[in-house]
mmCIF file with all atom_site columns, C-alpha atoms in Angstrom:
data_model
loop_
_atom_site.group_PDB
_atom_site.id
_atom_site.type_symbol
_atom_site.label_atom_id
_atom_site.label_alt_id
_atom_site.label_comp_id
_atom_site.label_asym_id
_atom_site.label_entity_id
_atom_site.label_seq_id
_atom_site.pdbx_PDB_ins_code
_atom_site.Cartn_x
_atom_site.Cartn_y
_atom_site.Cartn_z
_atom_site.occupancy
_atom_site.B_iso_or_equiv
_atom_site.pdbx_formal_charge
_atom_site.auth_seq_id
_atom_site.auth_comp_id
_atom_site.auth_asym_id
_atom_site.auth_atom_id
_atom_site.pdbx_PDB_model_num
ATOM 1   C CA . ILE N 1 1   ? 7.299   21.108  9.484   1.00 64.00 ? 1   ILE N CA 1
ATOM 2   C CA . ASP N 1 2   ? 3.640   20.402  8.719   1.00 84.00 ? 2   ASP N CA 1
ATOM 3   C CA . THR N 1 3   ? 3.362   16.606  8.534   1.00 93.00 ? 3   THR N CA 1
ATOM 4   C CA . TRP N 1 4   ? 0.232   14.624  7.801   1.00 95.00 ? 4   TRP N CA 1
ATOM 5   C CA . GLY N 1 5   ? -0.528  10.913  7.876   1.00 95.00 ? 5   GLY N CA 1
ATOM 6   C CA . VAL N 1 6   ? -3.612  9.415   6.260   1.00 96.00 ? 6   VAL N CA 1
ATOM 7   C CA . ASP N 1 7   ? -4.942  5.881   6.137   1.00 95.00 ? 7   ASP N CA 1
ATOM 8   C CA . ASN N 1 8   ? -8.303  4.276   5.501   1.00 94.00 ? 8   ASN N CA 1
ATOM 9   C CA . SER N 1 9   ? -7.898  2.064   8.586   1.00 95.00 ? 9   SER N CA 1
ATOM 10  C CA . ALA N 1 10  ? -8.696  3.447   12.037  1.00 97.00 ? 10  ALA N CA 1
ATOM 11  C CA . GLU N 1 11  ? -6.485  0.717   13.535  1.00 97.00 ? 11  GLU N CA 1
ATOM 12  C CA . MET N 1 12  ? -3.482  1.807   11.429  1.00 95.00 ? 12  MET N CA 1
ATOM 13  C CA . ILE N 1 13  ? -4.083  5.460   12.364  1.00 97.00 ? 13  ILE N CA 1
ATOM 14  C CA . LYS N 1 14  ? -4.078  4.452   16.039  1.00 97.00 ? 14  LYS N CA 1
ATOM 15  C CA . LYS N 1 15  ? -0.789  2.552   15.644  1.00 97.00 ? 15  LYS N CA 1
ATOM 16  C CA . ALA N 1 16  ? 0.783   5.456   13.739  1.00 96.00 ? 16  ALA N CA 1
ATOM 17  C CA . LYS N 1 17  ? -0.311  7.949   16.421  1.00 97.00 ? 17  LYS N CA 1
ATOM 18  C CA . ASN N 1 18  ? 1.229   5.761   19.123  1.00 97.00 ? 18  ASN N CA 1
ATOM 19  C CA . ASN N 1 19  ? 4.484   5.469   17.182  1.00 96.00 ? 19  ASN N CA 1
ATOM 20  C CA . ALA N 1 20  ? 4.641   9.244   16.649  1.00 96.00 ? 20  ALA N CA 1
ATOM 21  C CA . GLU N 1 21  ? 3.917   9.975   20.318  1.00 96.00 ? 21  GLU N CA 1
ATOM 22  C CA . ARG N 1 22  ? 6.612   7.509   21.464  1.00 97.00 ? 22  ARG N CA 1
ATOM 23  C CA . ARG N 1 23  ? 9.132   9.353   19.298  1.00 95.00 ? 23  ARG N CA 1
ATOM 24  C CA . SER N 1 24  ? 7.819   12.841  20.170  1.00 95.00 ? 24  SER N CA 1
ATOM 25  C CA . VAL N 1 25  ? 7.066   13.529  16.508  1.00 94.00 ? 25  VAL N CA 1
ATOM 26  C CA . LYS N 1 26  ? 4.279   15.967  15.627  1.00 95.00 ? 26  LYS N CA 1
ATOM 27  C CA . VAL N 1 27  ? 2.025   14.524  12.931  1.00 95.00 ? 27  VAL N CA 1
ATOM 28  C CA . ARG N 1 28  ? -1.603  15.238  12.107  1.00 95.00 ? 28  ARG N CA 1
ATOM 29  C CA . PHE N 1 29  ? -3.453  12.017  11.352  1.00 96.00 ? 29  PHE N CA 1
ATOM 30  C CA . ARG N 1 30  ? -6.746  11.599  9.494   1.00 96.00 ? 30  ARG N CA 1
ATOM 31  C CA . LYS N 1 31  ? -8.732  8.504   8.612   1.00 97.00 ? 31  LYS N CA 1
ATOM 32  C CA . LEU N 1 32  ? -9.221  9.088   4.884   1.00 96.00 ? 32  LEU N CA 1
ATOM 33  C CA . SER N 1 33  ? -9.227  6.946   1.763   1.00 94.00 ? 33  SER N CA 1
ATOM 34  C CA . LEU N 1 34  ? -6.787  7.349   -1.108  1.00 93.00 ? 34  LEU N CA 1
ATOM 35  C CA . GLU N 1 35  ? -9.703  8.326   -3.311  1.00 94.00 ? 35  GLU N CA 1
ATOM 36  C CA . ASN N 1 36  ? -10.828 11.318  -1.212  1.00 95.00 ? 36  ASN N CA 1
ATOM 37  C CA . TRP N 1 37  ? -7.987  12.552  1.016   1.00 95.00 ? 37  TRP N CA 1
ATOM 38  C CA . HIS N 1 38  ? -7.283  15.445  -1.357  1.00 94.00 ? 38  HIS N CA 1
ATOM 39  C CA . LEU N 1 39  ? -10.756 16.878  -0.629  1.00 95.00 ? 39  LEU N CA 1
ATOM 40  C CA . HIS N 1 40  ? -10.097 17.135  3.119   1.00 94.00 ? 40  HIS N CA 1
ATOM 41  C CA . ILE N 1 41  ? -6.539  18.456  3.267   1.00 93.00 ? 41  ILE N CA 1
ATOM 42  C CA . ARG N 1 42  ? -6.417  21.812  1.543   1.00 89.00 ? 42  ARG N CA 1
ATOM 43  C CA . ARG N 1 43  ? -2.734  22.516  1.124   1.00 93.00 ? 43  ARG N CA 1
ATOM 44  C CA . GLU N 1 44  ? 0.270   21.649  -1.021  1.00 95.00 ? 44  GLU N CA 1
ATOM 45  C CA . PHE N 1 45  ? 3.084   19.363  0.059   1.00 97.00 ? 45  PHE N CA 1
ATOM 46  C CA . ASP N 1 46  ? 6.790   19.381  -0.710  1.00 97.00 ? 46  ASP N CA 1
ATOM 47  C CA . PHE N 1 47  ? 6.932   15.618  -0.228  1.00 97.00 ? 47  PHE N CA 1
ATOM 48  C CA . ILE N 1 48  ? 4.321   12.863  -0.445  1.00 97.00 ? 48  ILE N CA 1
ATOM 49  C CA . LEU N 1 49  ? 5.225   9.309   0.499   1.00 96.00 ? 49  LEU N CA 1
ATOM 50  C CA . CYS N 1 50  ? 3.047   6.270   -0.219  1.00 96.00 ? 50  CYS N CA 1
ATOM 51  C CA . LEU N 1 51  ? 4.503   3.108   1.318   1.00 93.00 ? 51  LEU N CA 1
ATOM 52  C CA . GLY N 1 52  ? 3.482   -0.417  2.130   1.00 89.00 ? 52  GLY N CA 1
ATOM 53  C CA . ASN N 1 53  ? 2.305   -1.575  -1.287  1.00 93.00 ? 53  ASN N CA 1
ATOM 54  C CA . THR N 1 54  ? -0.762  0.671   -0.901  1.00 94.00 ? 54  THR N CA 1
ATOM 55  C CA . LEU N 1 55  ? -1.373  1.510   -4.569  1.00 96.00 ? 55  LEU N CA 1
ATOM 56  C CA . PRO N 1 56  ? -2.107  -2.104  -5.680  1.00 96.00 ? 56  PRO N CA 1
ATOM 57  C CA . HIS N 1 57  ? -5.140  -2.060  -3.374  1.00 94.00 ? 57  HIS N CA 1
ATOM 58  C CA . ILE N 1 58  ? -6.751  0.232   -5.979  1.00 95.00 ? 58  ILE N CA 1
ATOM 59  C CA . LEU N 1 59  ? -8.221  -2.404  -8.277  1.00 94.00 ? 59  LEU N CA 1
ATOM 60  C CA . ASN N 1 60  ? -9.476  -0.104  -11.032 1.00 93.00 ? 60  ASN N CA 1
ATOM 61  C CA . LYS N 1 61  ? -6.860  1.510   -13.338 1.00 94.00 ? 61  LYS N CA 1
ATOM 62  C CA . ASN N 1 62  ? -8.968  4.664   -13.793 1.00 96.00 ? 62  ASN N CA 1
ATOM 63  C CA . LYS N 1 63  ? -9.183  5.071   -10.004 1.00 96.00 ? 63  LYS N CA 1
ATOM 64  C CA . LEU N 1 64  ? -5.408  4.572   -9.809  1.00 97.00 ? 64  LEU N CA 1
ATOM 65  C CA . LYS N 1 65  ? -4.926  7.405   -12.339 1.00 97.00 ? 65  LYS N CA 1
ATOM 66  C CA . PHE N 1 66  ? -7.366  9.550   -10.340 1.00 97.00 ? 66  PHE N CA 1
ATOM 67  C CA . VAL N 1 67  ? -5.457  8.965   -7.079  1.00 97.00 ? 67  VAL N CA 1
ATOM 68  C CA . LEU N 1 68  ? -2.063  9.646   -8.659  1.00 97.00 ? 68  LEU N CA 1
ATOM 69  C CA . LYS N 1 69  ? -3.362  12.772  -10.408 1.00 97.00 ? 69  LYS N CA 1
ATOM 70  C CA . ASN N 1 70  ? -4.613  14.116  -7.064  1.00 97.00 ? 70  ASN N CA 1
ATOM 71  C CA . ILE N 1 71  ? -1.251  13.356  -5.487  1.00 97.00 ? 71  ILE N CA 1
ATOM 72  C CA . ASN N 1 72  ? 0.433   15.289  -8.306  1.00 97.00 ? 72  ASN N CA 1
ATOM 73  C CA . ASN N 1 73  ? -2.010  18.184  -7.852  1.00 97.00 ? 73  ASN N CA 1
ATOM 74  C CA . LYS N 1 74  ? -1.165  18.395  -4.133  1.00 97.00 ? 74  LYS N CA 1
ATOM 75  C CA . LEU N 1 75  ? 2.580   18.665  -4.752  1.00 97.00 ? 75  LEU N CA 1
ATOM 76  C CA . SER N 1 76  ? 4.280   22.042  -4.625  1.00 96.00 ? 76  SER N CA 1
ATOM 77  C CA . GLU N 1 77  ? 6.196   23.245  -7.704  1.00 94.00 ? 77  GLU N CA 1
ATOM 78  C CA . LYS N 1 78  ? 9.344   21.272  -6.754  1.00 94.00 ? 78  LYS N CA 1
ATOM 79  C CA . GLY N 1 79  ? 7.483   18.639  -4.727  1.00 96.00 ? 79  GLY N CA 1
ATOM 80  C CA . ILE N 1 80  ? 8.531   14.989  -4.725  1.00 97.00 ? 80  ILE N CA 1
ATOM 81  C CA . PHE N 1 81  ? 6.348   11.880  -4.656  1.00 97.00 ? 81  PHE N CA 1
ATOM 82  C CA . ILE N 1 82  ? 7.762   8.504   -3.675  1.00 97.00 ? 82  ILE N CA 1
ATOM 83  C CA . GLY N 1 83  ? 5.522   5.480   -4.061  1.00 96.00 ? 83  GLY N CA 1
ATOM 84  C CA . GLN N 1 84  ? 6.618   2.012   -3.045  1.00 96.00 ? 84  GLN N CA 1
ATOM 85  C CA . ILE N 1 85  ? 5.085   -1.130  -4.513  1.00 96.00 ? 85  ILE N CA 1
ATOM 86  C CA . LEU N 1 86  ? 6.258   -4.691  -4.893  1.00 96.00 ? 86  LEU N CA 1
ATOM 87  C CA . ASN N 1 87  ? 7.949   -5.845  -8.096  1.00 96.00 ? 87  ASN N CA 1
ATOM 88  C CA . TYR N 1 88  ? 4.849   -7.159  -9.886  1.00 95.00 ? 88  TYR N CA 1
ATOM 89  C CA . ASP N 1 89  ? 6.816   -7.707  -13.101 1.00 96.00 ? 89  ASP N CA 1
ATOM 90  C CA . ARG N 1 90  ? 8.753   -10.407 -11.226 1.00 96.00 ? 90  ARG N CA 1
ATOM 91  C CA . ILE N 1 91  ? 5.835   -11.686 -9.156  1.00 96.00 ? 91  ILE N CA 1
ATOM 92  C CA . MET N 1 92  ? 3.608   -12.242 -12.208 1.00 94.00 ? 92  MET N CA 1
ATOM 93  C CA . LYS N 1 93  ? 6.443   -13.646 -14.341 1.00 95.00 ? 93  LYS N CA 1
ATOM 94  C CA . PHE N 1 94  ? 7.544   -16.355 -11.913 1.00 96.00 ? 94  PHE N CA 1
ATOM 95  C CA . LYS N 1 95  ? 4.208   -16.868 -10.108 1.00 96.00 ? 95  LYS N CA 1
ATOM 96  C CA . GLU N 1 96  ? 5.897   -18.176 -6.980  1.00 96.00 ? 96  GLU N CA 1
ATOM 97  C CA . ARG N 1 97  ? 2.897   -19.012 -4.830  1.00 97.00 ? 97  ARG N CA 1
ATOM 98  C CA . ILE N 1 98  ? 4.505   -19.199 -1.406  1.00 98.00 ? 98  ILE N CA 1
ATOM 99  C CA . VAL N 1 99  ? 5.983   -15.864 -0.292  1.00 96.00 ? 99  VAL N CA 1
ATOM 100 C CA . ASN N 1 100 ? 7.256   -17.064 3.068   1.00 97.00 ? 100 ASN N CA 1
ATOM 101 C CA . VAL N 1 101 ? 6.557   -19.154 6.151   1.00 98.00 ? 101 VAL N CA 1
ATOM 102 C CA . LYS N 1 102 ? 7.309   -17.735 9.574   1.00 98.00 ? 102 LYS N CA 1
ATOM 103 C CA . LYS N 1 103 ? 6.876   -19.307 12.993  1.00 97.00 ? 103 LYS N CA 1
ATOM 104 C CA . VAL N 1 104 ? 6.428   -17.066 16.043  1.00 97.00 ? 104 VAL N CA 1
ATOM 105 C CA . GLN N 1 105 ? 5.950   -19.013 19.253  1.00 96.00 ? 105 GLN N CA 1
ATOM 106 C CA . SER N 1 106 ? 2.810   -21.144 18.774  1.00 96.00 ? 106 SER N CA 1
ATOM 107 C CA . HIS N 1 107 ? 1.772   -19.374 15.551  1.00 97.00 ? 107 HIS N CA 1
ATOM 108 C CA . THR N 1 108 ? 2.813   -20.136 11.984  1.00 98.00 ? 108 THR N CA 1
ATOM 109 C CA . PHE N 1 109 ? 2.187   -17.517 9.272   1.00 98.00 ? 109 PHE N CA 1
ATOM 110 C CA . ILE N 1 110 ? 2.084   -18.725 5.679   1.00 98.00 ? 110 ILE N CA 1
ATOM 111 C CA . ARG N 1 111 ? 2.004   -15.887 3.141   1.00 98.00 ? 111 ARG N CA 1
ATOM 112 C CA . PHE N 1 112 ? 0.997   -16.891 -0.390  1.00 98.00 ? 112 PHE N CA 1
ATOM 113 C CA . TYR N 1 113 ? -0.605  -15.705 -3.634  1.00 98.00 ? 113 TYR N CA 1
ATOM 114 C CA . ASP N 1 114 ? -3.483  -16.894 -5.792  1.00 97.00 ? 114 ASP N CA 1
ATOM 115 C CA . PHE N 1 115 ? -2.878  -15.719 -9.375  1.00 96.00 ? 115 PHE N CA 1
ATOM 116 C CA . TYR N 1 116 ? -5.340  -14.421 -11.961 1.00 90.00 ? 116 TYR N CA 1
ATOM 117 C CA . LYS N 1 117 ? -4.820  -12.541 -15.247 1.00 82.00 ? 117 LYS N CA 1
ATOM 118 C CA . ASP N 1 118 ? -3.933  -9.023  -13.992 1.00 72.00 ? 118 ASP N CA 1
ATOM 119 C CA . LYS N 1 119 ? -5.068  -9.354  -10.402 1.00 84.00 ? 119 LYS N CA 1
ATOM 120 C CA . LEU N 1 120 ? -3.962  -11.536 -7.577  1.00 95.00 ? 120 LEU N CA 1
ATOM 121 C CA . ILE N 1 121 ? -5.039  -12.469 -4.086  1.00 97.00 ? 121 ILE N CA 1
ATOM 122 C CA . PHE N 1 122 ? -2.515  -12.057 -1.290  1.00 98.00 ? 122 PHE N CA 1
ATOM 123 C CA . ASN N 1 123 ? -3.253  -14.480 1.545   1.00 98.00 ? 123 ASN N CA 1
ATOM 124 C CA . ILE N 1 124 ? -2.003  -14.965 5.059   1.00 98.00 ? 124 ILE N CA 1
ATOM 125 C CA . LEU N 1 125 ? -2.829  -18.320 6.590   1.00 98.00 ? 125 LEU N CA 1
ATOM 126 C CA . LEU N 1 126 ? -2.425  -18.261 10.368  1.00 98.00 ? 126 LEU N CA 1
ATOM 127 C CA . LEU N 1 127 ? -1.992  -21.644 12.033  1.00 98.00 ? 127 LEU N CA 1
ATOM 128 C CA . SER N 1 128 ? -2.219  -21.591 15.835  1.00 97.00 ? 128 SER N CA 1
ATOM 129 C CA . GLU N 1 129 ? -1.198  -24.511 18.007  1.00 96.00 ? 129 GLU N CA 1
ATOM 130 C CA . GLU N 1 130 ? -3.040  -24.702 21.305  1.00 91.00 ? 130 GLU N CA 1
ATOM 131 C CA . SER N 1 131 ? -2.572  -27.857 23.380  1.00 88.00 ? 131 SER N CA 1
ATOM 132 C CA . GLU N 1 132 ? -2.817  -30.617 20.785  1.00 89.00 ? 132 GLU N CA 1
ATOM 133 C CA . LYS N 1 133 ? -5.244  -28.738 18.558  1.00 96.00 ? 133 LYS N CA 1
ATOM 134 C CA . ILE N 1 134 ? -4.311  -26.671 15.504  1.00 96.00 ? 134 ILE N CA 1
ATOM 135 C CA . THR N 1 135 ? -6.698  -23.903 14.436  1.00 97.00 ? 135 THR N CA 1
ATOM 136 C CA . HIS N 1 136 ? -6.463  -21.733 11.344  1.00 97.00 ? 136 HIS N CA 1
ATOM 137 C CA . LYS N 1 137 ? -7.605  -18.370 10.040  1.00 98.00 ? 137 LYS N CA 1
ATOM 138 C CA . LEU N 1 138 ? -7.224  -17.108 6.490   1.00 98.00 ? 138 LEU N CA 1
ATOM 139 C CA . PHE N 1 139 ? -6.863  -13.404 5.673   1.00 98.00 ? 139 PHE N CA 1
ATOM 140 C CA . SER N 1 140 ? -7.099  -12.504 1.973   1.00 98.00 ? 140 SER N CA 1
ATOM 141 C CA . THR N 1 141 ? -6.673  -9.242  0.087   1.00 96.00 ? 141 THR N CA 1
ATOM 142 C CA . ARG N 1 142 ? -7.258  -8.693  -3.609  1.00 96.00 ? 142 ARG N CA 1
ATOM 143 C CA . LEU N 1 143 ? -4.507  -6.702  -5.332  1.00 96.00 ? 143 LEU N CA 1
ATOM 144 C CA . SER N 1 144 ? -3.948  -5.251  -8.774  1.00 94.00 ? 144 SER N CA 1
ATOM 145 C CA . SER N 1 145 ? -0.603  -6.102  -10.333 1.00 93.00 ? 145 SER N CA 1
ATOM 146 C CA . ILE N 1 146 ? 0.985   -2.813  -11.339 1.00 95.00 ? 146 ILE N CA 1
ATOM 147 C CA . PHE N 1 147 ? 3.826   -3.282  -13.794 1.00 95.00 ? 147 PHE N CA 1
ATOM 148 C CA . LYS N 1 148 ? 6.876   -1.017  -14.069 1.00 96.00 ? 148 LYS N CA 1
ATOM 149 C CA . ASP N 1 149 ? 6.163   0.303   -17.589 1.00 96.00 ? 149 ASP N CA 1
ATOM 150 C CA . GLU N 1 150 ? 2.483   0.743   -16.765 1.00 95.00 ? 150 GLU N CA 1
ATOM 151 C CA . ILE N 1 151 ? 3.054   2.887   -13.649 1.00 97.00 ? 151 ILE N CA 1
ATOM 152 C CA . ALA N 1 152 ? 5.747   4.922   -15.421 1.00 97.00 ? 152 ALA N CA 1
ATOM 153 C CA . GLY N 1 153 ? 3.343   5.598   -18.309 1.00 97.00 ? 153 GLY N CA 1
ATOM 154 C CA . ILE N 1 154 ? 0.515   6.614   -15.974 1.00 97.00 ? 154 ILE N CA 1
ATOM 155 C CA . LEU N 1 155 ? 2.758   8.973   -14.000 1.00 97.00 ? 155 LEU N CA 1
ATOM 156 C CA . LYS N 1 156 ? 3.995   10.683  -17.182 1.00 97.00 ? 156 LYS N CA 1
ATOM 157 C CA . GLU N 1 157 ? 0.490   10.835  -18.668 1.00 96.00 ? 157 GLU N CA 1
ATOM 158 C CA . ILE N 1 158 ? -0.961  12.635  -15.650 1.00 95.00 ? 158 ILE N CA 1
ATOM 159 C CA . GLY N 1 159 ? 1.790   15.218  -15.460 1.00 94.00 ? 159 GLY N CA 1
ATOM 160 C CA . PHE N 1 160 ? 4.724   14.034  -13.372 1.00 96.00 ? 160 PHE N CA 1
ATOM 161 C CA . ARG N 1 161 ? 7.748   15.696  -14.946 1.00 91.00 ? 161 ARG N CA 1
ATOM 162 C CA . LYS N 1 162 ? 10.468  13.263  -13.866 1.00 94.00 ? 162 LYS N CA 1
ATOM 163 C CA . VAL N 1 163 ? 9.777   9.573   -13.247 1.00 96.00 ? 163 VAL N CA 1
ATOM 164 C CA . CYS N 1 164 ? 12.385  7.206   -11.838 1.00 95.00 ? 164 CYS N CA 1
ATOM 165 C CA . ILE N 1 165 ? 11.691  3.513   -11.187 1.00 94.00 ? 165 ILE N CA 1
ATOM 166 C CA . TYR N 1 166 ? 13.999  1.574   -8.878  1.00 91.00 ? 166 TYR N CA 1
#
């Protein structure tokens, strides 16, 4: 089996390599962006998997179509693509700001959204308790809300023959 892993983050590639080595799994890893990976890997795939809510990091709808079209072009005749994203139909309908709060030892992680028209900011506020002092760091990522009907329409428009949304 010829397995590839790509990510735009060198840190994520390093973690993935370590996980593969621990499990004795052979995977070729490359630090590549979603917009250009297809230029560097010159082969077809029977299966392409895109996990971790990666697609909403593409903020421009034309770039999203471009990325998905290149995924479709890299699939073999009976190839399968599975993309996983959050349920933005629900997220944007209810606009629940706080996703969750989790305490791990002396650290508290507060995950929350800031909402805009068709985009949103996903935030992680890290509170750290050291002695009697509390420090904080805020990590924010801009995301594009991709709705169910929208992604289904894009996939059909660019040539995916069968589209199933779960």
